[in-house]
Coordinates of C-alpha atoms and ligand atoms in Angstrom, one line a residue:
X6 CA 85.1 90.7 104.4
X7 CA 82.2 90.4 106.6
X8 CA 81.0 92.9 109.3
X9 CA 83.1 92.5 112.5
X10 CA 80.3 92.5 114.7
X11 CA 78.0 90.6 112.3
X12 CA 75.5 93.3 112.4
X13 CA 73.5 95.4 109.5
X14 CA 74.3 99.1 110.0
X15 CA 73.2 102.1 107.9
X16 CA 75.9 103.5 106.0
X17 CA 75.6 106.9 104.1
X18 CA 78.3 107.4 101.5
X19 CA 78.5 110.9 100.3
X20 CA 80.2 111.4 97.1
X21 CA 81.9 114.7 95.9
X22 CA 82.9 116.1 92.3
X23 CA 86.3 114.6 92.1
X24 CA 88.0 112.3 89.6
X25 CA 88.4 109.8 92.3
X26 CA 84.6 109.2 92.5
X27 CA 84.9 106.1 90.2
X28 CA 87.1 104.5 93.0
X29 CA 84.4 105.1 95.5
X30 CA 82.4 102.4 93.8
X31 CA 84.5 99.8 95.4
X32 CA 84.0 101.5 98.7
X33 CA 80.3 101.2 98.1
X34 CA 80.6 97.5 97.1
X35 CA 82.6 96.7 100.3
X36 CA 79.8 98.0 102.5
X37 CA 76.9 96.4 100.8
X38 CA 78.8 93.1 100.5
X39 CA 79.7 93.3 104.2
X40 CA 75.7 93.2 104.7
X41 CA 75.4 96.9 105.6
X42 CA 72.4 99.1 104.3
X43 CA 74.1 101.6 102.0
X44 CA 72.6 104.9 100.8
X45 CA 74.7 106.8 98.3
X46 CA 74.2 110.8 98.2
X47 CA 76.2 112.1 95.5
X48 CA 76.5 115.9 94.9
X49 CA 75.5 117.3 91.3
X50 CA 79.0 117.7 90.4
X51 CA 79.7 114.1 91.4
X52 CA 77.3 112.9 88.8
X53 CA 79.5 114.6 86.2
X54 CA 82.2 111.8 87.0
X55 CA 79.9 108.8 87.7
X56 CA 76.2 108.3 87.0
X57 CA 73.3 107.8 89.2
X58 CA 72.4 104.4 87.9
X59 CA 75.9 103.2 89.0
X60 CA 75.1 104.2 92.5
X61 CA 71.6 102.9 92.5
X62 CA 72.7 99.5 91.3
X63 CA 75.4 99.3 93.5
X64 CA 73.7 100.3 96.7
X65 CA 70.3 98.8 95.9
X66 CA 68.7 102.2 97.1
X67 CA 67.4 105.2 95.2
X68 CA 69.7 108.2 94.6
X69 CA 69.1 111.9 95.0
X70 CA 71.2 115.0 95.1
X71 CA 68.5 117.5 96.3
X72 CA 66.4 117.9 99.4
X73 CA 63.2 118.8 97.2
X74 CA 63.0 115.0 96.0
X75 CA 60.8 112.8 98.3
X76 CA 59.6 115.9 100.2
X77 CA 57.2 114.1 102.2
X78 CA 59.8 112.0 103.8
X79 CA 62.2 115.0 104.5
X80 CA 65.1 112.9 103.1
X81 CA 68.0 114.9 104.6
X82 CA 66.5 114.4 108.3
X83 CA 65.7 110.8 107.6
X84 CA 69.0 110.1 106.1
X85 CA 71.1 111.9 108.7
X86 CA 69.3 110.9 111.8
X87 CA 69.3 107.2 110.6
X88 CA 73.1 106.7 109.7
X89 CA 75.4 104.8 111.8
X90 CA 78.3 105.9 109.6
X91 CA 78.9 108.6 107.1
X92 CA 81.7 108.3 104.8
X93 CA 82.5 111.4 102.3
X94 CA 84.6 110.3 99.4
X95 CA 86.2 112.0 97.6
X96 CA 85.9 114.7 99.9
X97 CA 86.5 117.6 97.4
X98 CA 88.0 121.1 98.6
X99 CA 84.6 122.6 97.9
X100 CA 82.7 119.9 99.6
X101 CA 84.8 120.2 102.8
X102 CA 84.7 124.0 102.5
X103 CA 80.7 123.9 102.5
X104 CA 80.4 121.4 105.2
X105 CA 82.9 123.4 107.4
X106 CA 80.7 126.3 107.0
X107 CA 77.7 124.3 107.9
X108 CA 76.0 125.0 104.4
X109 CA 73.0 123.2 103.6
X110 CA 72.6 123.8 99.9
X111 CA 72.2 120.1 98.7
X112 CA 71.0 116.7 100.1
X113 CA 74.5 115.9 101.3
X114 CA 75.5 118.9 103.2
X115 CA 72.1 119.3 104.6
X116 CA 72.1 115.6 105.8
X117 CA 75.6 116.3 107.4
X118 CA 73.9 118.8 109.7
X119 CA 71.5 116.1 111.2
X120 CA 74.0 113.4 111.8
X121 CA 74.7 112.2 115.1
X122 CA 77.1 109.2 114.0
X123 CA 80.9 109.3 113.2
X124 CA 81.6 111.3 109.9
X125 CA 84.7 110.2 107.9
X126 CA 85.8 112.6 105.2
X127 CA 88.3 111.1 102.6
X128 CA 90.0 114.0 100.8
X129 CA 91.4 113.6 97.3
X130 CA 92.7 116.7 95.4
X131 CA 95.7 118.2 93.8
X132 CA 98.6 118.7 96.3
X133 CA 98.2 122.5 96.0
X134 CA 94.4 122.4 96.9
X135 CA 95.2 120.1 99.8
X136 CA 98.1 122.3 101.2
X137 CA 96.1 125.7 100.5
X138 CA 95.6 127.6 104.0
X139 CA 91.9 127.6 103.4
X140 CA 91.6 123.8 102.7
X141 CA 93.9 123.1 105.9
X142 CA 91.7 125.6 107.9
X143 CA 88.5 123.8 106.7
X144 CA 90.1 120.4 107.6
X145 CA 91.0 121.8 111.2
X146 CA 87.5 123.2 111.6
X147 CA 85.8 119.6 110.5
X148 CA 88.2 117.8 113.0
X149 CA 87.1 120.3 115.6
X150 CA 83.6 119.5 114.8
X151 CA 84.5 115.7 115.7
X152 CA 84.8 114.5 112.2
X153 CA 87.6 112.2 111.2
X154 CA 89.6 113.5 108.0
X155 CA 91.7 110.9 106.7
X156 CA 95.3 112.0 105.5
X157 CA 95.5 111.4 101.7
X158 CA 97.9 109.2 100.3
X159 CA 100.9 110.4 98.1
X160 CA 101.3 109.2 94.5
X161 CA 99.8 109.6 91.2
X162 CA 97.0 112.4 90.8
X163 CA 95.0 113.5 87.7
X164 CA 97.0 113.6 84.4
X165 CA 100.8 113.3 84.9
X166 CA 101.1 115.0 88.4
X167 CA 101.9 113.3 91.4
X168 CA 102.1 114.2 95.2
X169 CA 100.0 114.3 98.3
X170 CA 96.3 114.3 97.8
X171 CA 95.6 111.0 96.3
X172 CA 92.5 109.3 97.4
X173 CA 93.6 106.4 99.9
X174 CA 92.8 102.7 98.6
X175 CA 89.2 101.9 98.9
X176 CA 90.4 98.9 101.3
X177 CA 91.9 101.6 103.3
X178 CA 88.7 103.7 103.5
X179 CA 86.8 100.4 104.2
X180 CA 88.9 99.3 107.2
X181 CA 88.8 102.8 108.8
X182 CA 85.0 102.9 108.1
X183 CA 84.6 99.7 109.8
X184 CA 86.6 100.7 112.8
X185 CA 84.4 103.8 113.3
X186 CA 81.2 101.4 113.1
X187 CA 82.9 99.1 115.6
X188 CA 84.1 102.0 118.0
X189 CA 82.9 105.4 117.2
X190 CA 85.5 107.3 119.4
X191 CA 88.4 105.2 118.1
X192 CA 90.1 108.2 116.1
X193 CA 90.3 111.3 118.1
X194 CA 93.0 113.6 116.7
X195 CA 95.2 113.3 119.7
X196 CA 98.7 112.3 118.2
X197 CA 99.2 115.4 116.0
X198 CA 102.8 116.0 115.9
X199 CA 103.7 112.8 117.8
X200 CA 106.3 110.7 115.8
X201 CA 105.6 107.0 115.8
X202 CA 108.0 104.3 114.7
X203 CA 106.7 101.0 114.0
X204 CA 108.2 97.7 112.9
X205 CA 106.1 95.4 110.9
X206 CA 106.0 91.9 109.1
X207 CA 108.5 89.0 109.6
X208 CA 112.1 88.8 109.0
X209 CA 113.8 86.6 106.3
X210 CA 117.2 85.0 107.0
X211 CA 119.1 83.9 103.9
X212 CA 120.4 80.5 103.8
X213 CA 121.8 80.8 100.1
X214 CA 120.7 83.2 97.2
X215 CA 117.2 81.4 97.0
X216 CA 116.3 80.0 100.3
X217 CA 115.5 81.8 103.9
X218 CA 114.2 81.0 107.2
X219 CA 111.2 83.0 107.6
X220 CA 107.9 83.2 109.5
X221 CA 104.2 83.5 108.9
X222 CA 103.9 87.0 110.1
X223 CA 101.7 89.1 107.6
X224 CA 102.2 92.6 108.8
X225 CA 98.8 93.3 109.2
X226 CA 99.1 94.2 113.0
X227 CA 101.7 96.5 112.4
X228 CA 99.9 98.2 109.5
X229 CA 96.9 98.5 111.6
X230 CA 98.8 100.5 114.4
X231 CA 100.3 102.6 111.5
X232 CA 96.7 103.1 109.9
X233 CA 95.2 104.1 113.5
X234 CA 98.2 106.3 114.4
X235 CA 98.2 108.3 111.3
X236 CA 94.7 108.8 111.5
X237 CA 94.9 110.2 114.9
X238 CA 97.5 112.8 113.5
X239 CA 100.8 110.8 114.3
X240 CA 103.6 111.3 111.9
X241 CA 104.3 107.4 111.2
X242 CA 107.1 105.6 109.8
X243 CA 106.9 101.7 109.4
X244 CA 110.0 99.6 109.0
X245 CA 108.6 96.5 107.3
X246 CA 110.0 93.1 106.5
X247 CA 107.9 90.5 104.5
X248 CA 104.3 91.5 104.6
X249 CA 101.1 89.7 103.0
X250 CA 99.0 93.2 102.7
X251 CA 98.8 94.5 99.0
X252 CA 98.9 98.2 100.1
X253 CA 100.2 100.5 102.7
X254 CA 98.0 102.6 105.2
X255 CA 97.9 106.3 103.7
X256 CA 100.1 109.0 104.9
X257 CA 102.7 106.7 106.4
X258 CA 106.3 106.5 105.3
X259 CA 107.8 102.9 104.7
X260 CA 111.4 101.7 105.0
X261 CA 111.9 97.9 103.7
X262 CA 114.3 95.6 105.2
X263 CA 114.9 91.9 105.0
X264 CA 116.8 90.4 107.9
X265 CA 116.7 90.9 111.7
X266 CA 120.0 92.6 111.6
X267 CA 118.6 95.1 109.1
X268 CA 115.7 95.6 111.2
X269 CA 117.9 96.3 114.3
X270 CA 119.8 98.7 112.4
X271 CA 116.9 100.8 111.1
X272 CA 115.0 100.7 114.4
X273 CA 118.1 101.8 116.5
X274 CA 119.0 104.7 114.1
X275 CA 115.4 105.8 113.7
X276 CA 114.3 105.5 117.3
X277 CA 116.4 108.5 118.4
X278 CA 113.9 110.8 116.4
X279 CA 110.7 108.9 117.7
X280 CA 108.3 109.7 120.6
X281 CA 106.9 106.3 120.2
X282 CA 108.5 103.0 119.1
X283 CA 106.3 99.8 118.7
X284 CA 108.2 96.7 117.6
X285 CA 105.2 94.6 116.2
X286 CA 107.5 92.7 113.5
X287 CA 107.9 89.0 114.1
X288 CA 111.8 88.9 114.4
X289 CA 113.6 85.6 113.8
X290 CA 115.6 84.7 117.0
X291 CA 118.1 83.0 115.0
X292 CA 120.0 83.1 111.7
X293 CA 122.2 80.6 109.6
X294 CA 125.6 81.3 110.8
X295 CA 126.9 81.5 107.1
X296 CA 125.2 82.3 103.9
X297 CA 126.2 80.0 100.8
X298 CA 127.4 82.2 97.9
X299 CA 125.6 79.5 95.5
X300 CA 122.3 77.6 95.7
X301 CA 123.0 74.7 98.1
X302 CA 122.8 71.3 96.0
X303 CA 120.7 68.4 97.1
X304 CA 123.9 66.2 96.7
X305 CA 124.0 62.4 97.5
X306 CA 125.0 62.9 101.3
X307 CA 121.5 64.3 102.1
X308 CA 121.0 67.8 103.7
X309 CA 123.9 69.2 105.9
X310 CA 122.6 70.5 109.3
X311 CA 121.8 74.4 109.3
X312 CA 124.3 75.9 112.0
X313 CA 122.4 78.8 113.7
X314 CA 123.6 81.9 115.7
X315 CA 121.5 84.3 117.8
X316 CA 120.1 87.4 116.4
X317 CA 120.2 90.7 118.2
X318 CA 117.4 91.3 120.6
X319 CA 116.0 94.7 119.3
X320 CA 113.3 95.3 121.9
X321 CA 115.9 94.8 124.7
X322 CA 118.4 96.8 122.9
X323 CA 116.2 99.7 122.5
X324 CA 115.4 99.8 126.2
X325 CA 119.1 99.6 126.8
X326 CA 119.8 102.5 124.5
X327 CA 117.1 104.6 126.3
X328 CA 118.7 103.6 129.7
X329 CA 122.1 104.8 128.5
X330 CA 120.8 108.1 127.0
X331 CA 121.2 107.2 123.2
X332 CA 117.5 107.6 122.7
X333 CA 115.5 110.1 124.8
X334 CA 114.4 108.8 128.1
X335 CA 110.8 109.9 127.6
X336 CA 110.6 107.7 124.5
X337 CA 107.6 105.3 124.9
X338 CA 108.7 101.7 123.9
X339 CA 106.0 99.1 123.1
X340 CA 106.9 95.5 122.6
X341 CA 104.7 92.5 121.2
X342 CA 104.9 88.9 122.4
X343 CA 103.4 86.3 120.1
X344 CA 103.2 83.3 122.8
X345 CA 102.0 79.6 122.8
X346 CA 101.4 78.0 126.2
X347 CA 103.6 75.2 127.2
X348 CA 104.2 73.1 130.2
X349 CA 106.1 75.9 132.1
X350 CA 103.1 78.2 131.8
X351 CA 100.3 79.9 129.8
X352 CA 100.4 82.6 127.3
X353 CA 99.8 85.3 129.9
X354 CA 102.6 83.9 132.0
X355 CA 105.0 84.2 129.3
X356 CA 103.9 87.5 128.5
X357 CA 104.7 88.7 132.0
X358 CA 108.0 87.1 132.3
X359 CA 108.8 88.7 128.7
X360 CA 107.7 92.3 129.9
X361 CA 110.0 91.9 132.9
X362 CA 113.0 90.7 131.0
X363 CA 112.6 93.4 128.1
X364 CA 111.9 96.3 130.6
X365 CA 109.5 98.1 128.0
X366 CA 106.5 100.4 128.8
X367 CA 103.8 98.2 127.3
X368 CA 103.7 94.6 126.0
X369 CA 101.0 93.2 123.9
X370 CA 100.5 89.7 124.1
X371 CA 98.6 87.4 122.1
X372 CA 98.1 83.7 121.4
X373 CA 99.6 82.5 118.1
X374 CA 99.6 79.1 116.5
X375 CA 96.3 76.9 115.4
X376 CA 95.6 79.8 112.9
X377 CA 95.6 82.8 115.6
X378 CA 97.0 86.0 114.9
X379 CA 99.5 85.4 112.1
X380 CA 97.9 86.5 108.9
X381 CA 94.3 86.7 110.3
X382 CA 92.1 90.0 110.1
X383 CA 91.3 90.0 113.8
X384 CA 93.3 89.7 116.9
X385 CA 92.7 89.6 120.7
X386 CA 95.2 89.6 123.7
X387 CA 96.2 91.3 126.7
X388 CA 98.1 94.7 127.2
X389 CA 100.7 94.6 130.0
X390 CA 102.1 97.8 131.4
X391 CA 105.4 98.2 133.3
X392 CA 103.2 99.5 136.2
X393 CA 101.5 96.2 136.7
X394 CA 98.1 97.2 134.9
X395 CA 96.8 94.4 132.7
X396 CA 94.1 95.2 130.1
X397 CA 92.2 92.4 128.2
X398 CA 92.1 93.4 124.5
X399 CA 88.6 92.2 123.4
X400 CA 88.5 90.1 120.0
X401 CA 88.1 92.4 117.1
X402 CA 89.9 93.7 113.8
X403 CA 93.5 94.3 114.1
X404 CA 92.6 98.1 113.5
X405 CA 90.2 98.1 116.4
X406 CA 92.9 96.4 118.7
X407 CA 95.4 99.0 117.6
X408 CA 92.9 101.8 118.6
X409 CA 93.1 100.6 122.1
X410 CA 96.6 100.0 122.2
X411 CA 97.1 103.8 121.2
X412 CA 94.9 104.9 123.9
X413 CA 97.3 103.5 126.4
X414 CA 100.3 104.7 124.7
X415 CA 98.7 108.4 124.4
X416 CA 98.5 108.3 128.3
X417 CA 102.5 107.6 128.3
X418 CA 103.4 110.4 125.8
X419 CA 104.5 113.5 127.7
X420 CA 102.4 116.3 127.5
X421 CA 103.3 118.8 124.9
X422 CA 104.7 115.9 122.6
X423 CA 101.4 115.9 120.7
X424 CA 101.2 119.6 120.0
X425 CA 103.7 119.9 117.1
X426 CA 101.9 120.7 113.7
X427 CA 102.0 117.9 111.2
X428 CA 100.8 117.8 107.7
Ligands
FMN522 C1 88.2 116.6 85.8 C2 87.9 117.2 87.0 C3 88.5 116.7 87.9 C4 88.4 117.4 89.3 N1 89.0 116.6 90.5 C5 88.8 117.2 91.6 C6 89.5 116.6 92.8 O1 89.9 115.4 92.6 N2 89.4 117.2 94.0 C7 88.7 118.4 94.3 O2 88.8 118.8 95.2 N3 88.1 119.0 93.0 C8 88.2 118.5 91.9 N4 87.6 118.9 90.8 C9 86.9 120.3 90.9 C10 85.4 120.0 91.5 O3 84.7 119.3 90.6 C11 84.8 121.4 91.9 O4 85.3 122.0 92.8 C12 83.2 121.1 92.3 O5 82.6 122.3 92.6 C13 83.1 120.3 93.4 O6 82.0 120.0 93.9 P1 81.3 119.2 95.1 O7 81.4 120.5 96.2 O8 79.9 118.8 94.7 O9 82.1 118.1 95.4 C14 87.7 118.4 89.6 C15 87.1 119.1 88.4 C16 87.2 118.5 87.2 C17 86.4 119.3 85.9

């Protein structure tokens, strides 16, 4: 992955004394391979897990844990003031406690007091440590200071335990870090308690037990929305069809479906308990009228024509359900339009017509075809609002685009909706 902006930035990676320190080597590698100037500052406890030589070799820079090395350069001031992004991973319970208190008892915590750039804490610890009121209070304090504290993933922990507290995938940490380099204010903690339901990926309409009609959707845009919403505090459920992404954003629930009808059922059922519904999935308009029980044979007569029938219009169905009171009238509904221009109009014309037809609150319009949007890391488009506002979404990572979409969504979520406590 290359830097989205193509510029070399200074990234300070602070490593705490947790078992997940070895995974952070991949994060260091990501930022150096993206062309950034990386400085690694481990704590003394971190060096119990991974040695100084590894950090020096991976970053190409010297490593120290104390303010008393290179005193002539006053390292904690130089490192902190010079950084464009700080990533603390694994952020141990102890390290977050020290940072929340403003302690400066080693090079890392002293540097944290001199930074003016975005700071991303990536916690990793046992579930009990994460859920402890002291840790949660420290997390709240760090957020109130303007730091981004990632929601840990759920899964296998040290030993045989499993639960919430696992370090998110290095790829996820890198994507969130790159977002903060692109846009330092991209992740305010302003969706706490807001329930966001997102559809992602493509649907597959079976023809027989081995074949299906599908599309090129990778699910990356839906996952990017989930990533950005979760890190802004939302409780996020993704209903996903076929996707190319290896993992899922941390702290997000996932429900798997295959067909458009299954997607319609899940979205309609779950929308009643959501504050925001975003339809980012690429849903097949049509499906085969019947599914063969056995594999269709080649035969001598050549292929039989495939008869198709129309799938449910999920976005329109959600708006109708809201109009009829089956889902709360204040639910914010966002659609996506993947368009190609044709002789009847350009991409934006088709988007405007779709917004009017569907009746949703916001419609994200992007051009597809010629390698655009489907499967790519970056995206661009327009955000059309029911009130007639039209905002250009500049070219950038799908996570960056998601942060801009969520800014507009946040304006539409009624006051008080974002105030419920969340984990
Ligand atoms: C094997 C082992 C694994 C540990 N893993 C974690 C962990 O994942 N998260 C955590 O918060 N503390 C963990 N600890 C405890 C920390 O190492 C300890 O609190 C230490 O003081 C943290 O130092 P720091 O502030 O430099 O990160 C672990 C300790 C041991 C011995």
